[in-house]
Amino acid sequence: MGAEGKNRQAEAPPPAPTGMAVPEASTASLTPRRALATVIFVVFLDLVGFGVVIPILPFYVRSFGVSDVFIGLLAASYSLMQFVFAPLLGRISDSRGRRPVLMLSLAGSVVAWTVFGLAGEVLSTLGVVAGVTTLFASRMLAGAMGGNIATAQAYVADVTPVERRAAALGLIGASFSLGFIFGPALGGVLASDAVVALARDAFPAVVPASRFSLPSFGAATLSLLALCSAALFLPEPERTRGPAERVTIVGGFVEALSNLRLRALVVSFFLLSLAFSGVQVMFIPFAADVYGYDATQTAFFLTYIGFLGAVNQGVLVGRLSARYEGTRLAVVGASVLLVSLVLLPFSPDVGRLLPTLGGPAWFTRELFVLLVDGALLSFGNSLLNVSLSTLVSTRASADRQGNAFGVTQGAGSLGRTVGPPAMAALYVVGFPLPFVVGAVILAPIVYILARSARDPTPTA
């Protein structure tokens, strides 16, 4: 393979440590383009599997006869385990290899989603406590394995030259958006009465077929397909390996935070996730309370946002990054996202100030403003997320990519753990508060990134 087929910062890896018997292909057998396409496909399958269970989660929890508080706790448990394990998996991948970590995490996801689908059977056999415990244990395992996104990002950084890294990382972000388009739709189909009835006739009696188990088993199947794809087609990238050292959560964060240039990014990821959790958690209640939307109407709007996110992260951000420096794009993204968050709760009021629009009766002025604000929201979030990830890859040394991505993704998971209950409490006080407070939280990111851009501290 010629120079074009190698990461410009990478070196040939040393022999695998003793005891590492995982067979692995080399990027010498695949072009970087094909290696990149393979890892993005694997991530896409995994994220569609994650999205499959989203439509059933609240109803699944309620079927156990427990308080709705458990819905929030179940969501927080996933993010909490990502916070713990994303740095751990990322750092292990630096020393042991990207491919083994990705395969291990995908195998764990297969187990997690399978057990998640069986929690209802545990409930009927052993009671509520055992059923709820199974539900949380499987969800937490899924969250721990979901920390593999940091390893996938490090893989992308390994096989992509610096000048094309933002576009490549944008494709990972596009996989997120596509996963949230196709996953919930597939989950809704698997939970339908017709599919459940068909499965009950086709499955043996020992396999439970319900509107809760089938989406869970569907998620497990997609993770299994991703695992098989990784085993067959995903090579281990040629890169500089870090030393095989003891991995601790605190140690990973201390190492990243001791680098002044990475510190700004860790804090930025935390603040972004904390601020954006208000939209993620409270938009559906806002759409119902302010716009009077039902679940179907809200689902259409979320699909619109997901489509825009896929286009923004998969196409637009890559083109912008070829012309503008990453820190500048991150600052612009934070600014656009800040404005859109402030506008969101007041979009009906702004709409009523506009002249009457032509077109069908359902295309109201209020809806027009909401659609425009949604486009700004998606663009700002896409630009900021991809730019931050690109800055992580360029500010971390070649043998610390996994740890750097793990820590920043862990910081984001911590924000998604703390944010939802706080934003829900603010919504009870006043529906604009989660969005306005989110905008205020974003403001320091602009200052932090602008200051870090002037910091002469070399890459660690």
PDB file of C-alpha atoms in Angstrom, residues 296-399:
ATOM      1  CA  THR A 296     -47.366  10.902  15.216  1.00  0.00           C
ATOM      2  CA  GLN A 297     -46.944  14.601  14.452  1.00  0.00           C
ATOM      3  CA  THR A 298     -43.975  14.831  16.796  1.00  0.00           C
ATOM      4  CA  ALA A 299     -42.415  11.748  15.181  1.00  0.00           C
ATOM      5  CA  PHE A 300     -42.641  13.453  11.759  1.00  0.00           C
ATOM      6  CA  PHE A 301     -40.823  16.509  13.100  1.00  0.00           C
ATOM      7  CA  LEU A 302     -38.106  14.368  14.702  1.00  0.00           C
ATOM      8  CA  THR A 303     -37.665  12.530  11.395  1.00  0.00           C
ATOM      9  CA  TYR A 304     -37.209  15.924   9.717  1.00  0.00           C
ATOM     10  CA  ILE A 305     -34.521  16.820  12.272  1.00  0.00           C
ATOM     11  CA  GLY A 306     -32.834  13.442  11.813  1.00  0.00           C
ATOM     12  CA  PHE A 307     -32.764  13.858   8.031  1.00  0.00           C
ATOM     13  CA  LEU A 308     -31.231  17.336   8.353  1.00  0.00           C
ATOM     14  CA  GLY A 309     -28.655  15.979  10.793  1.00  0.00           C
ATOM     15  CA  ALA A 310     -27.620  13.266   8.339  1.00  0.00           C
ATOM     16  CA  VAL A 311     -27.204  15.810   5.529  1.00  0.00           C
ATOM     17  CA  ASN A 312     -25.412  18.337   7.742  1.00  0.00           C
ATOM     18  CA  GLN A 313     -22.947  15.888   9.260  1.00  0.00           C
ATOM     19  CA  GLY A 314     -22.513  13.670   6.233  1.00  0.00           C
ATOM     20  CA  VAL A 315     -22.109  16.393   3.584  1.00  0.00           C
ATOM     21  CA  LEU A 316     -22.196  20.041   4.628  1.00  0.00           C
ATOM     22  CA  VAL A 317     -19.814  20.008   7.598  1.00  0.00           C
ATOM     23  CA  GLY A 318     -17.143  18.163   5.609  1.00  0.00           C
ATOM     24  CA  ARG A 319     -17.234  20.790   2.873  1.00  0.00           C
ATOM     25  CA  LEU A 320     -17.061  23.654   5.363  1.00  0.00           C
ATOM     26  CA  SER A 321     -14.143  22.040   7.195  1.00  0.00           C
ATOM     27  CA  ALA A 322     -12.156  21.982   3.958  1.00  0.00           C
ATOM     28  CA  ARG A 323     -12.326  25.790   3.858  1.00  0.00           C
ATOM     29  CA  TYR A 324     -12.367  26.898   7.499  1.00  0.00           C
ATOM     30  CA  GLU A 325     -10.374  26.080  10.640  1.00  0.00           C
ATOM     31  CA  GLY A 326     -11.987  23.702  13.154  1.00  0.00           C
ATOM     32  CA  THR A 327     -12.098  26.072  16.140  1.00  0.00           C
ATOM     33  CA  ARG A 328     -13.803  28.773  14.090  1.00  0.00           C
ATOM     34  CA  LEU A 329     -16.442  26.283  12.909  1.00  0.00           C
ATOM     35  CA  ALA A 330     -17.010  25.108  16.486  1.00  0.00           C
ATOM     36  CA  VAL A 331     -17.547  28.689  17.670  1.00  0.00           C
ATOM     37  CA  VAL A 332     -20.009  29.337  14.836  1.00  0.00           C
ATOM     38  CA  GLY A 333     -21.823  26.093  15.616  1.00  0.00           C
ATOM     39  CA  ALA A 334     -22.127  26.981  19.302  1.00  0.00           C
ATOM     40  CA  SER A 335     -23.429  30.447  18.418  1.00  0.00           C
ATOM     41  CA  VAL A 336     -26.062  29.129  15.983  1.00  0.00           C
ATOM     42  CA  LEU A 337     -27.158  26.482  18.482  1.00  0.00           C
ATOM     43  CA  LEU A 338     -27.412  29.106  21.224  1.00  0.00           C
ATOM     44  CA  VAL A 339     -29.696  31.310  19.109  1.00  0.00           C
ATOM     45  CA  SER A 340     -31.894  28.386  18.084  1.00  0.00           C
ATOM     46  CA  LEU A 341     -32.342  27.263  21.703  1.00  0.00           C
ATOM     47  CA  VAL A 342     -33.466  30.748  22.737  1.00  0.00           C
ATOM     48  CA  LEU A 343     -35.881  30.941  19.795  1.00  0.00           C
ATOM     49  CA  LEU A 344     -37.414  27.481  20.265  1.00  0.00           C
ATOM     50  CA  PRO A 345     -39.840  28.110  23.167  1.00  0.00           C
ATOM     51  CA  PHE A 346     -40.966  31.405  21.633  1.00  0.00           C
ATOM     52  CA  SER A 347     -41.414  30.112  18.084  1.00  0.00           C
ATOM     53  CA  PRO A 348     -45.250  30.341  18.213  1.00  0.00           C
ATOM     54  CA  ASP A 349     -45.042  33.987  19.317  1.00  0.00           C
ATOM     55  CA  VAL A 350     -42.515  34.812  16.576  1.00  0.00           C
ATOM     56  CA  GLY A 351     -44.691  33.028  14.026  1.00  0.00           C
ATOM     57  CA  ARG A 352     -47.702  35.155  14.882  1.00  0.00           C
ATOM     58  CA  LEU A 353     -45.682  38.261  14.014  1.00  0.00           C
ATOM     59  CA  LEU A 354     -45.161  37.090  10.419  1.00  0.00           C
ATOM     60  CA  PRO A 355     -47.499  37.873   7.537  1.00  0.00           C
ATOM     61  CA  THR A 356     -49.937  35.178   6.457  1.00  0.00           C
ATOM     62  CA  LEU A 357     -48.308  32.387   4.462  1.00  0.00           C
ATOM     63  CA  GLY A 358     -49.730  30.777   1.370  1.00  0.00           C
ATOM     64  CA  GLY A 359     -50.141  27.058   0.914  1.00  0.00           C
ATOM     65  CA  PRO A 360     -52.161  24.374   2.719  1.00  0.00           C
ATOM     66  CA  ALA A 361     -54.017  25.199   5.922  1.00  0.00           C
ATOM     67  CA  TRP A 362     -51.742  23.018   8.056  1.00  0.00           C
ATOM     68  CA  PHE A 363     -48.655  25.031   7.015  1.00  0.00           C
ATOM     69  CA  THR A 364     -49.085  27.748   9.635  1.00  0.00           C
ATOM     70  CA  ARG A 365     -46.766  30.617  10.483  1.00  0.00           C
ATOM     71  CA  GLU A 366     -46.002  28.975  13.810  1.00  0.00           C
ATOM     72  CA  LEU A 367     -45.020  25.743  12.082  1.00  0.00           C
ATOM     73  CA  PHE A 368     -42.851  27.665   9.601  1.00  0.00           C
ATOM     74  CA  VAL A 369     -40.848  29.235  12.438  1.00  0.00           C
ATOM     75  CA  LEU A 370     -40.539  25.850  14.166  1.00  0.00           C
ATOM     76  CA  LEU A 371     -39.197  24.264  10.964  1.00  0.00           C
ATOM     77  CA  VAL A 372     -36.680  27.085  10.463  1.00  0.00           C
ATOM     78  CA  ASP A 373     -35.580  26.871  14.079  1.00  0.00           C
ATOM     79  CA  GLY A 374     -35.264  23.092  13.791  1.00  0.00           C
ATOM     80  CA  ALA A 375     -32.987  23.566  10.782  1.00  0.00           C
ATOM     81  CA  LEU A 376     -30.822  26.023  12.748  1.00  0.00           C
ATOM     82  CA  LEU A 377     -30.793  23.654  15.722  1.00  0.00           C
ATOM     83  CA  SER A 378     -29.654  20.738  13.576  1.00  0.00           C
ATOM     84  CA  PHE A 379     -27.008  22.768  11.744  1.00  0.00           C
ATOM     85  CA  GLY A 380     -25.536  24.301  14.911  1.00  0.00           C
ATOM     86  CA  ASN A 381     -25.458  20.982  16.752  1.00  0.00           C
ATOM     87  CA  SER A 382     -23.925  19.156  13.769  1.00  0.00           C
ATOM     88  CA  LEU A 383     -21.267  21.799  13.203  1.00  0.00           C
ATOM     89  CA  LEU A 384     -20.313  21.971  16.871  1.00  0.00           C
ATOM     90  CA  ASN A 385     -20.239  18.203  17.457  1.00  0.00           C
ATOM     91  CA  VAL A 386     -18.175  17.341  14.394  1.00  0.00           C
ATOM     92  CA  SER A 387     -15.787  20.265  14.887  1.00  0.00           C
ATOM     93  CA  LEU A 388     -15.180  19.311  18.514  1.00  0.00           C
ATOM     94  CA  SER A 389     -14.493  15.691  17.523  1.00  0.00           C
ATOM     95  CA  THR A 390     -12.077  16.840  14.814  1.00  0.00           C
ATOM     96  CA  LEU A 391     -10.243  19.059  17.299  1.00  0.00           C
ATOM     97  CA  VAL A 392      -9.911  16.086  19.666  1.00  0.00           C
ATOM     98  CA  SER A 393      -8.255  14.033  16.917  1.00  0.00           C
ATOM     99  CA  THR A 394      -5.764  16.791  16.050  1.00  0.00           C
ATOM    100  CA  ARG A 395      -4.923  17.846  19.609  1.00  0.00           C
ATOM    101  CA  ALA A 396      -4.284  14.330  20.942  1.00  0.00           C
ATOM    102  CA  SER A 397      -1.123  12.396  20.094  1.00  0.00           C
ATOM    103  CA  ALA A 398      -1.339   9.425  17.730  1.00  0.00           C
ATOM    104  CA  ASP A 399      -0.990   6.858  20.539  1.00  0.00           C
TER     105      ASP A 399
END
